[in-house]
mmCIF file of C-alpha atoms and ligand atoms in Angstrom:
data_model
loop_
_atom_site.group_PDB
_atom_site.id
_atom_site.type_symbol
_atom_site.label_atom_id
_atom_site.label_comp_id
_atom_site.label_asym_id
_atom_site.label_seq_id
_atom_site.Cartn_x
_atom_site.Cartn_y
_atom_site.Cartn_z
ATOM 1 C CA MET H 1 102.582 183.654 131.039
ATOM 2 C CA ARG H 2 103.825 180.389 132.536
ATOM 3 C CA VAL H 3 100.255 179.086 132.642
ATOM 4 C CA HIS H 4 99.966 179.904 128.945
ATOM 5 C CA VAL H 5 103.090 177.872 128.118
ATOM 6 C CA LYS H 6 101.726 174.896 130.068
ATOM 7 C CA GLU H 7 98.411 175.099 128.197
ATOM 8 C CA LEU H 8 100.321 175.132 124.900
ATOM 9 C CA ALA H 9 102.418 172.140 125.937
ATOM 10 C CA ASP H 10 99.249 170.261 126.913
ATOM 11 C CA ALA H 11 97.553 171.161 123.599
ATOM 12 C CA ALA H 12 100.616 170.006 121.644
ATOM 13 C CA MET H 13 100.604 166.666 123.462
ATOM 14 C CA GLU H 14 96.862 166.316 122.871
ATOM 15 C CA ALA H 15 97.400 166.863 119.128
ATOM 16 C CA LEU H 16 100.199 164.285 118.950
ATOM 17 C CA VAL H 17 98.068 161.504 120.551
ATOM 18 C CA VAL H 18 100.887 159.070 121.446
ATOM 19 C CA PRO H 19 102.546 161.210 124.150
ATOM 20 C CA SER H 20 99.091 162.254 125.344
ATOM 21 C CA PHE H 21 97.648 158.756 125.753
ATOM 22 C CA THR H 22 100.771 157.100 127.210
ATOM 23 C CA ARG H 23 102.182 157.639 130.677
ATOM 24 C CA ILE H 24 104.246 160.524 129.264
ATOM 25 C CA GLY H 25 101.056 162.602 129.049
ATOM 26 C CA TYR H 26 99.925 161.605 132.516
ATOM 27 C CA ASP H 27 103.307 162.325 134.130
ATOM 28 C CA LEU H 28 103.781 165.688 132.373
ATOM 29 C CA ARG H 29 100.273 166.949 133.146
ATOM 30 C CA ARG H 30 100.555 165.836 136.731
ATOM 31 C CA SER H 31 103.789 167.786 137.070
ATOM 32 C CA MET H 32 102.552 170.872 135.155
ATOM 33 C CA PHE H 33 99.113 171.446 136.701
ATOM 34 C CA ALA H 34 97.656 171.623 140.212
ATOM 35 C CA TRP H 35 96.943 167.974 141.035
ATOM 36 C CA THR H 36 95.122 167.179 144.267
ATOM 37 C CA PRO H 37 96.356 163.796 145.544
ATOM 38 C CA LEU H 38 93.455 161.312 145.599
ATOM 39 C CA ASP H 39 94.440 160.546 149.215
ATOM 40 C CA ASP H 40 93.327 164.094 150.120
ATOM 41 C CA LEU H 41 89.769 163.467 148.863
ATOM 42 C CA THR H 42 87.028 161.909 150.952
ATOM 43 C CA MET H 43 83.994 159.877 149.928
ATOM 44 C CA THR H 44 82.687 159.045 153.393
ATOM 45 C CA ASP H 45 79.041 157.900 153.229
ATOM 46 C CA ARG H 46 78.873 158.405 149.453
ATOM 47 C CA VAL H 47 77.324 155.425 147.628
ATOM 48 C CA VAL H 48 79.105 154.511 144.406
ATOM 49 C CA ALA H 49 78.172 151.856 141.827
ATOM 50 C CA VAL H 50 80.846 150.712 139.361
ATOM 51 C CA THR H 51 80.279 148.415 136.386
ATOM 52 C CA GLY H 52 83.144 146.233 135.167
ATOM 53 C CA SER H 53 84.684 146.290 138.626
ATOM 54 C CA THR H 54 86.056 142.725 138.642
ATOM 55 C CA SER H 55 89.182 143.673 136.692
ATOM 56 C CA GLY H 56 91.384 146.452 135.336
ATOM 57 C CA LEU H 57 90.357 150.095 135.582
ATOM 58 C CA GLY H 58 86.977 149.368 137.195
ATOM 59 C CA GLU H 59 88.466 147.380 140.065
ATOM 60 C CA VAL H 60 91.217 149.953 140.600
ATOM 61 C CA THR H 61 88.640 152.776 140.624
ATOM 62 C CA ALA H 62 86.434 150.880 143.080
ATOM 63 C CA THR H 63 89.501 150.303 145.269
ATOM 64 C CA MET H 64 90.507 153.978 145.162
ATOM 65 C CA LEU H 65 86.984 155.105 146.097
ATOM 66 C CA ALA H 66 86.675 152.457 148.827
ATOM 67 C CA GLY H 67 89.984 153.778 150.176
ATOM 68 C CA MET H 68 88.382 157.234 150.406
ATOM 69 C CA GLY H 69 85.564 155.756 152.515
ATOM 70 C CA ALA H 70 82.884 155.268 149.829
ATOM 71 C CA ARG H 71 80.216 152.613 150.160
ATOM 72 C CA VAL H 72 81.065 150.770 146.951
ATOM 73 C CA ARG H 73 78.635 148.601 144.993
ATOM 74 C CA LEU H 74 80.228 146.457 142.315
ATOM 75 C CA ILE H 75 78.112 145.594 139.286
ATOM 76 C CA ALA H 76 79.439 142.389 137.738
ATOM 77 C CA ARG H 77 78.245 139.582 135.491
ATOM 78 C CA ASP H 78 79.771 136.684 137.410
ATOM 79 C CA GLU H 79 79.099 136.041 141.085
ATOM 80 C CA GLY H 80 82.422 134.290 141.730
ATOM 81 C CA ARG H 81 84.438 137.149 140.211
ATOM 82 C CA ALA H 82 82.273 139.707 142.037
ATOM 83 C CA ARG H 83 82.908 138.003 145.399
ATOM 84 C CA ALA H 84 86.634 137.732 144.714
ATOM 85 C CA ALA H 85 86.847 141.466 143.817
ATOM 86 C CA GLN H 86 84.733 142.371 146.854
ATOM 87 C CA GLU H 87 87.198 140.486 149.085
ATOM 88 C CA ARG H 88 90.282 141.976 147.427
ATOM 89 C CA ILE H 89 88.929 145.541 147.749
ATOM 90 C CA ALA H 90 87.826 145.069 151.369
ATOM 91 C CA ARG H 91 91.174 143.495 152.296
ATOM 92 C CA SER H 92 93.332 146.131 150.605
ATOM 93 C CA THR H 93 91.384 149.151 151.914
ATOM 94 C CA GLY H 94 90.016 147.969 155.266
ATOM 95 C CA ASN H 95 86.578 149.173 154.073
ATOM 96 C CA ASP H 96 84.042 146.373 154.517
ATOM 97 C CA ASP H 97 81.070 148.291 153.102
ATOM 98 C CA ILE H 98 81.562 146.752 149.668
ATOM 99 C CA GLY H 99 78.528 145.081 148.092
ATOM 100 C CA PHE H 100 77.694 143.758 144.670
ATOM 101 C CA TYR H 101 74.842 143.398 142.215
ATOM 102 C CA LEU H 102 74.814 141.051 139.249
ATOM 103 C CA ALA H 103 74.126 141.880 135.618
ATOM 104 C CA ASP H 104 75.607 141.099 132.260
ATOM 105 C CA MET H 105 75.611 144.610 130.817
ATOM 106 C CA SER H 106 74.722 143.312 127.345
ATOM 107 C CA ASP H 107 71.514 141.654 128.601
ATOM 108 C CA LEU H 108 68.889 144.373 128.935
ATOM 109 C CA GLU H 109 66.506 142.356 131.090
ATOM 110 C CA ALA H 110 69.378 141.575 133.492
ATOM 111 C CA VAL H 111 70.329 145.272 133.566
ATOM 112 C CA ARG H 112 66.735 146.311 134.281
ATOM 113 C CA ARG H 113 66.572 143.746 137.113
ATOM 114 C CA CYS H 114 69.897 144.952 138.527
ATOM 115 C CA ALA H 115 68.725 148.591 138.472
ATOM 116 C CA SER H 116 65.537 147.602 140.236
ATOM 117 C CA GLU H 117 67.548 145.732 142.919
ATOM 118 C CA ILE H 118 69.765 148.789 143.407
ATOM 119 C CA ARG H 119 66.699 151.045 143.746
ATOM 120 C CA ASP H 120 65.255 148.634 146.342
ATOM 121 C CA GLY H 121 68.538 148.000 148.139
ATOM 122 C CA GLU H 122 70.166 151.409 148.382
ATOM 123 C CA PRO H 123 68.779 154.423 150.204
ATOM 124 C CA ARG H 124 70.537 156.614 147.669
ATOM 125 C CA LEU H 125 73.160 156.602 144.952
ATOM 126 C CA ASP H 126 75.723 159.379 144.571
ATOM 127 C CA VAL H 127 77.949 158.133 141.770
ATOM 128 C CA LEU H 128 77.411 155.701 138.894
ATOM 129 C CA ILE H 129 80.468 154.677 136.890
ATOM 130 C CA ASN H 130 79.706 153.071 133.516
ATOM 131 C CA ASN H 131 83.027 151.333 132.968
ATOM 132 C CA ALA H 132 82.328 147.763 131.754
ATOM 133 C CA GLY H 133 83.512 147.182 128.231
ATOM 134 C CA ALA H 134 85.462 145.007 125.855
ATOM 135 C CA LEU H 135 86.813 144.941 122.317
ATOM 136 C CA LEU H 136 85.519 141.771 120.667
ATOM 137 C CA ASN H 137 87.367 140.439 117.658
ATOM 138 C CA GLU H 138 84.385 138.458 116.322
ATOM 139 C CA ARG H 139 80.845 139.651 115.758
ATOM 140 C CA MET H 140 78.531 138.335 118.455
ATOM 141 C CA GLU H 141 74.955 139.135 119.375
ATOM 142 C CA SER H 142 73.485 139.789 122.790
ATOM 143 C CA ALA H 143 70.557 137.933 124.372
ATOM 144 C CA ASP H 144 68.327 140.637 122.838
ATOM 145 C CA GLY H 145 69.842 140.166 119.362
ATOM 146 C CA TYR H 146 71.949 143.348 119.289
ATOM 147 C CA GLU H 147 75.597 143.564 118.249
ATOM 148 C CA MET H 148 77.458 142.669 121.444
ATOM 149 C CA THR H 149 79.826 145.652 121.708
ATOM 150 C CA PHE H 150 76.985 148.108 121.204
ATOM 151 C CA ALA H 151 74.777 146.170 123.633
ATOM 152 C CA THR H 152 77.461 146.072 126.362
ATOM 153 C CA MET H 153 78.819 149.603 126.093
ATOM 154 C CA VAL H 154 75.823 151.610 124.842
ATOM 155 C CA LEU H 155 72.458 149.920 125.420
ATOM 156 C CA GLY H 156 73.296 148.385 128.818
ATOM 157 C CA PRO H 157 74.642 151.675 130.245
ATOM 158 C CA PHE H 158 71.698 153.511 128.649
ATOM 159 C CA VAL H 159 69.183 151.265 130.461
ATOM 160 C CA LEU H 160 71.121 151.317 133.752
ATOM 161 C CA THR H 161 71.607 155.081 133.750
ATOM 162 C CA GLU H 162 68.049 155.953 132.777
ATOM 163 C CA ALA H 163 66.691 153.559 135.424
ATOM 164 C CA LEU H 164 68.951 155.000 138.131
ATOM 165 C CA VAL H 165 68.541 158.718 137.403
ATOM 166 C CA PRO H 166 65.627 159.038 139.897
ATOM 167 C CA LEU H 167 67.752 157.468 142.665
ATOM 168 C CA LEU H 168 70.748 159.608 141.697
ATOM 169 C CA ALA H 169 68.590 162.743 141.629
ATOM 170 C CA ALA H 170 67.750 162.139 145.303
ATOM 171 C CA SER H 171 71.383 162.996 146.089
ATOM 172 C CA ASP H 172 72.194 166.696 146.057
ATOM 173 C CA ASP H 173 75.548 165.974 144.352
ATOM 174 C CA ALA H 174 75.244 163.050 141.947
ATOM 175 C CA ARG H 175 77.651 162.145 139.155
ATOM 176 C CA VAL H 176 77.522 159.684 136.271
ATOM 177 C CA ILE H 177 80.910 158.928 134.737
ATOM 178 C CA THR H 178 81.182 156.917 131.548
ATOM 179 C CA VAL H 179 84.542 155.427 130.571
ATOM 180 C CA THR H 180 85.029 155.808 126.842
ATOM 181 C CA SER H 181 88.155 155.478 124.706
ATOM 182 C CA GLY H 182 90.349 157.785 122.659
ATOM 183 C CA GLY H 183 89.676 155.268 119.864
ATOM 184 C CA MET H 184 86.342 157.023 119.422
ATOM 185 C CA TYR H 185 88.158 159.900 117.698
ATOM 186 C CA THR H 186 88.639 157.665 114.641
ATOM 187 C CA GLN H 187 84.920 157.112 114.012
ATOM 188 C CA ARG H 188 81.745 159.054 113.409
ATOM 189 C CA LEU H 189 78.286 157.960 114.521
ATOM 190 C CA HIS H 190 76.638 155.617 112.008
ATOM 191 C CA LEU H 191 72.989 156.109 112.878
ATOM 192 C CA ASP H 192 71.930 154.082 109.844
ATOM 193 C CA ASP H 193 73.982 151.049 110.914
ATOM 194 C CA LEU H 194 74.302 150.966 114.697
ATOM 195 C CA GLN H 195 74.438 147.155 114.571
ATOM 196 C CA LEU H 196 77.280 147.031 112.011
ATOM 197 C CA GLU H 197 75.322 144.898 109.580
ATOM 198 C CA ARG H 198 76.262 146.708 106.374
ATOM 199 C CA GLU H 199 80.008 146.089 106.311
ATOM 200 C CA PRO H 200 82.436 143.324 107.279
ATOM 201 C CA TYR H 201 82.761 143.234 111.074
ATOM 202 C CA ARG H 202 85.937 144.652 112.582
ATOM 203 C CA GLY H 203 86.140 144.649 116.365
ATOM 204 C CA SER H 204 88.162 147.850 116.589
ATOM 205 C CA ILE H 205 85.590 149.708 114.453
ATOM 206 C CA ALA H 206 82.635 148.367 116.487
ATOM 207 C CA TYR H 207 84.467 149.382 119.659
ATOM 208 C CA ALA H 208 85.329 152.903 118.471
ATOM 209 C CA ARG H 209 81.775 153.554 117.270
ATOM 210 C CA ALA H 210 80.278 152.342 120.553
ATOM 211 C CA LYS H 211 82.711 154.601 122.417
ATOM 212 C CA ARG H 212 81.723 157.521 120.167
ATOM 213 C CA ALA H 213 78.069 156.753 120.996
ATOM 214 C CA GLN H 214 78.793 156.776 124.756
ATOM 215 C CA VAL H 215 80.124 160.321 124.505
ATOM 216 C CA ALA H 216 77.130 161.437 122.425
ATOM 217 C CA LEU H 217 74.770 159.974 125.067
ATOM 218 C CA THR H 218 76.688 161.753 127.831
ATOM 219 C CA ARG H 219 76.029 165.076 126.109
ATOM 220 C CA VAL H 220 72.317 164.307 125.679
ATOM 221 C CA TRP H 221 72.042 163.257 129.331
ATOM 222 C CA ALA H 222 73.760 166.468 130.470
ATOM 223 C CA HIS H 223 71.184 168.480 128.536
ATOM 224 C CA ARG H 224 68.198 166.295 129.361
ATOM 225 C CA TYR H 225 68.872 166.214 133.101
ATOM 226 C CA GLY H 226 70.346 169.716 133.296
ATOM 227 C CA ASP H 227 67.704 170.809 135.799
ATOM 228 C CA THR H 228 68.487 167.968 138.243
ATOM 229 C CA SER H 229 71.350 167.496 140.715
ATOM 230 C CA VAL H 230 72.926 164.869 138.432
ATOM 231 C CA VAL H 231 75.935 165.716 136.261
ATOM 232 C CA PHE H 232 77.315 163.533 133.478
ATOM 233 C CA HIS H 233 80.916 163.107 132.404
ATOM 234 C CA ALA H 234 82.685 160.994 129.811
ATOM 235 C CA MET H 235 86.385 160.348 130.268
ATOM 236 C CA HIS H 236 89.002 158.336 128.466
ATOM 237 C CA PRO H 237 91.897 156.780 130.319
ATOM 238 C CA GLY H 238 94.605 156.911 127.651
ATOM 239 C CA TRP H 239 96.290 153.537 127.174
ATOM 240 C CA ALA H 240 96.610 151.592 130.415
ATOM 241 C CA GLU H 241 98.032 148.162 131.156
ATOM 242 C CA THR H 242 94.984 146.043 132.056
ATOM 243 C CA PRO H 243 93.869 142.442 131.449
ATOM 244 C CA GLY H 244 91.400 143.805 128.880
ATOM 245 C CA LEU H 245 94.063 145.596 126.854
ATOM 246 C CA ALA H 246 96.373 142.567 126.991
ATOM 247 C CA ALA H 247 93.583 140.262 125.780
ATOM 248 C CA SER H 248 92.166 142.420 123.002
ATOM 249 C CA LEU H 249 95.289 144.203 121.691
ATOM 250 C CA PRO H 250 98.287 142.036 122.722
ATOM 251 C CA ARG H 251 100.654 143.342 120.025
ATOM 252 C CA PHE H 252 99.738 146.952 120.771
ATOM 253 C CA GLY H 253 100.450 146.377 124.458
ATOM 254 C CA THR H 254 103.816 144.779 123.684
ATOM 255 C CA LEU H 255 104.712 147.604 121.277
ATOM 256 C CA LEU H 256 104.035 150.319 123.850
ATOM 257 C CA GLY H 257 105.512 148.283 126.717
ATOM 258 C CA PRO H 258 106.764 150.608 129.467
ATOM 259 C CA LEU H 259 104.953 153.583 127.907
ATOM 260 C CA LEU H 260 101.571 152.126 128.880
ATOM 261 C CA ARG H 261 99.981 153.836 131.869
ATOM 262 C CA THR H 262 99.562 151.873 135.055
ATOM 263 C CA PRO H 263 95.917 150.978 135.827
ATOM 264 C CA GLU H 264 96.067 153.596 138.628
ATOM 265 C CA GLN H 265 97.133 156.296 136.166
ATOM 266 C CA GLY H 266 94.365 155.265 133.742
ATOM 267 C CA ALA H 267 91.770 155.310 136.540
ATOM 268 C CA ASP H 268 92.958 158.555 138.144
ATOM 269 C CA THR H 269 90.518 160.842 136.291
ATOM 270 C CA ILE H 270 87.582 158.483 136.964
ATOM 271 C CA ALA H 271 88.206 158.594 140.717
ATOM 272 C CA TRP H 272 88.931 162.342 140.614
ATOM 273 C CA LEU H 273 85.671 163.100 138.741
ATOM 274 C CA ALA H 274 83.812 160.965 141.308
ATOM 275 C CA ALA H 275 85.370 162.543 144.373
ATOM 276 C CA ALA H 276 86.778 166.018 143.691
ATOM 277 C CA PRO H 277 84.640 169.171 143.973
ATOM 278 C CA GLU H 278 85.511 169.895 140.313
ATOM 279 C CA GLY H 279 83.479 166.811 139.311
ATOM 280 C CA ALA H 280 80.286 168.551 140.397
ATOM 281 C CA GLY H 281 81.073 171.775 138.579
ATOM 282 C CA SER H 282 80.130 170.939 134.998
ATOM 283 C CA SER H 283 78.188 168.435 132.918
ATOM 284 C CA GLY H 284 78.558 166.938 129.457
ATOM 285 C CA SER H 285 82.337 167.150 128.957
ATOM 286 C CA LEU H 286 84.871 164.573 127.813
ATOM 287 C CA TRP H 287 87.927 164.382 130.089
ATOM 288 C CA LEU H 288 91.463 163.063 129.956
ATOM 289 C CA ASP H 289 93.920 163.656 132.795
ATOM 290 C CA ARG H 290 91.555 165.908 134.761
ATOM 291 C CA ARG H 291 90.965 168.365 131.903
ATOM 292 C CA PRO H 292 88.141 168.680 129.353
ATOM 293 C CA ARG H 293 89.127 167.567 125.860
ATOM 294 C CA PRO H 294 87.694 168.052 122.358
ATOM 295 C CA PHE H 295 84.862 165.781 121.205
ATOM 296 C CA ASP H 296 86.317 165.347 117.741
ATOM 297 C CA LYS H 297 89.647 165.679 115.997
ATOM 298 C CA LEU H 298 89.134 164.331 112.469
ATOM 299 C CA PRO H 299 87.043 165.854 109.684
ATOM 300 C CA GLY H 300 83.622 164.251 109.315
ATOM 301 C CA THR H 301 83.485 162.798 112.836
ATOM 302 C CA ARG H 302 81.640 165.611 114.612
ATOM 303 C CA VAL H 303 78.303 164.521 116.127
ATOM 304 C CA SER H 304 75.612 167.202 115.868
ATOM 305 C CA ALA H 305 73.117 167.796 118.670
ATOM 306 C CA SER H 306 70.377 166.443 116.413
ATOM 307 C CA GLU H 307 72.340 163.221 115.686
ATOM 308 C CA ALA H 308 72.995 162.731 119.405
ATOM 309 C CA ILE H 309 69.263 163.022 120.115
ATOM 310 C CA GLN H 310 68.514 160.564 117.299
ATOM 311 C CA LEU H 311 70.922 158.143 118.976
ATOM 312 C CA TRP H 312 69.160 158.580 122.326
ATOM 313 C CA ASP H 313 65.800 157.915 120.606
ATOM 314 C CA ALA H 314 67.199 154.810 118.885
ATOM 315 C CA CYS H 315 68.533 153.514 122.211
ATOM 316 C CA GLU H 316 65.170 154.093 123.836
ATOM 317 C CA ARG H 317 63.439 152.126 121.058
ATOM 318 C CA MET H 318 65.922 149.248 121.278
ATOM 319 C CA ALA H 319 65.800 149.213 125.080
ATOM 320 C CA THR H 320 62.012 149.045 125.304
ATOM 321 C CA PRO H 321 61.075 145.584 126.588
ATOM 322 C CA ARG H 322 59.721 143.473 123.725
ATOM 323 C CA ASP H 323 56.527 142.556 125.627
ATOM 324 C CA ASP H 324 55.696 146.250 125.836
ATOM 325 C CA ASP H 325 56.100 146.604 122.053
ATOM 326 C CA SER H 326 52.830 144.783 121.431
ATOM 327 C CA ASP H 327 50.888 147.038 123.809
HETATM 328 N N1 LIG K 401 92.872 149.749 129.275
HETATM 329 C C1 LIG K 401 92.869 150.755 128.407
HETATM 330 O O1 LIG K 401 93.915 151.209 127.928
HETATM 331 C C2 LIG K 401 91.581 151.361 127.980
HETATM 332 C C3 LIG K 401 91.641 152.384 127.002
HETATM 333 C C4 LIG K 401 90.459 153.007 126.633
HETATM 334 C C5 LIG K 401 89.262 152.621 127.200
HETATM 335 N N2 LIG K 401 89.232 151.606 128.111
HETATM 336 C C6 LIG K 401 87.925 151.240 128.664
HETATM 337 O O2 LIG K 401 88.032 151.084 130.048
HETATM 338 C C7 LIG K 401 87.032 150.180 130.509
HETATM 339 C C8 LIG K 401 87.693 149.134 131.381
HETATM 340 O O3 LIG K 401 88.593 148.386 130.570
HETATM 341 P P1 LIG K 401 89.847 147.590 131.146
HETATM 342 O O4 LIG K 401 90.986 147.917 130.256
HETATM 343 O O5 LIG K 401 89.943 147.782 132.602
HETATM 344 O O6 LIG K 401 89.399 146.099 130.781
HETATM 345 P P2 LIG K 401 89.266 144.751 131.658
HETATM 346 O O7 LIG K 401 90.432 144.576 132.530
HETATM 347 O O8 LIG K 401 88.975 143.680 130.651
HETATM 348 O O9 LIG K 401 87.950 145.006 132.524
HETATM 349 C C9 LIG K 401 86.711 145.037 131.903
HETATM 350 C C10 LIG K 401 85.618 144.856 132.919
HETATM 351 O O10 LIG K 401 84.364 144.943 132.234
HETATM 352 C C11 LIG K 401 83.612 143.787 132.561
HETATM 353 N N3 LIG K 401 82.716 143.421 131.465
HETATM 354 C C12 LIG K 401 83.020 143.230 130.162
HETATM 355 N N4 LIG K 401 81.918 142.870 129.481
HETATM 356 C C13 LIG K 401 80.896 142.845 130.382
HETATM 357 C C14 LIG K 401 79.522 142.544 130.290
HETATM 358 N N5 LIG K 401 78.945 142.176 129.134
HETATM 359 N N6 LIG K 401 78.765 142.632 131.410
HETATM 360 C C15 LIG K 401 79.315 142.986 132.595
HETATM 361 N N7 LIG K 401 80.618 143.264 132.746
HETATM 362 C C16 LIG K 401 81.409 143.185 131.649
HETATM 363 C C17 LIG K 401 84.622 142.709 132.855
HETATM 364 O O11 LIG K 401 84.016 141.689 133.616
HETATM 365 P P3 LIG K 401 84.535 140.171 133.674
HETATM 366 O O12 LIG K 401 85.555 140.110 134.771
HETATM 367 O O13 LIG K 401 83.314 139.396 133.972
HETATM 368 O O14 LIG K 401 85.120 139.854 132.318
HETATM 369 C C18 LIG K 401 85.664 143.497 133.612
HETATM 370 O O15 LIG K 401 85.274 143.661 134.957
HETATM 371 C C19 LIG K 401 86.373 149.612 129.260
HETATM 372 O O16 LIG K 401 85.177 150.301 128.984
HETATM 373 C C20 LIG K 401 87.391 149.900 128.179
HETATM 374 O O17 LIG K 401 86.796 150.001 126.906
HETATM 375 C C21 LIG K 401 90.363 150.965 128.508
#
């Protein structure tokens, strides 16, 4: 009976959004449900690659996993920032097995090169965390001519993940975790306008649609690679105080103030999915605060299995190197 009441309280918070996404939701769930401390989990000898690990949630996640003994590989677009994060993580955890690879996640050739370097440089890969992302207030295009938000958060992770699945599948417990956003609940997939060319650009819309697409890809991957040792999770961190949030939504951050989660609270479910036994037990779910959550909340935003596969096909077409197109 008591478990039932807790489930109801959690569902009510989930429906109300604001308590769920702020630190109120994190604190209540942590107090209501069994919550293994991250310090009790070990990642000794596990190889973990984290994109967007020079700042915010990605750096905190990399630090948490390094603290558990993981061999952490940062994937970053700037060598100076990668080196600085590598030093900070090594210094704060005492773990000196922290390496880095370079790629701008919006640049598909750079991502392909990075994946190839990881395949050459690492004997195996146990966890890939697709975390890099940003909300851009002006429309920009990537080196390949794609809308920048979509390129960074959908096409780049698509190329990286597909290229690393063989290396991941060599591990008998491999996990891919993609960091999406609760903002995705506001948007459906627009398969006919993935580049946002048919309406005035709004950064928050581009961001929410790319986040929606990440979750759709996670479900396709779970199905597509269901007969391998690799599982796929999407998670959203709620609203956490990070440099990214402060830069892209300054007024929102000020409005929520002390209700924002700490970066550690936002990253908790990422690290837990990477390290806890529960992270190996399912594939294709969307998580918040260590529990699976619905894929959609608003009418008209549900993504069908067929639409998700169409998205995967579109990504594959866009990600095919141009030189190969003429073959
Ligand atoms: N904070 C929140 O409340 C919140 C809520 C929902 C979802 N998220 C998601 O959580 C993830 C992390 O966000 P955050 O809040 O921690 O932001 P952040 O502090 O700005 O960190 C973003 C990271 O992504 C990297 N990055 C951005 N664009 C990149 C690119 N084109 N290529 C390679 N790396 C790139 C950044 O690298 P540089 O250092 O080079 O800029 C940085 O390391 C994002 O996917 C974000 O959408 C955050």
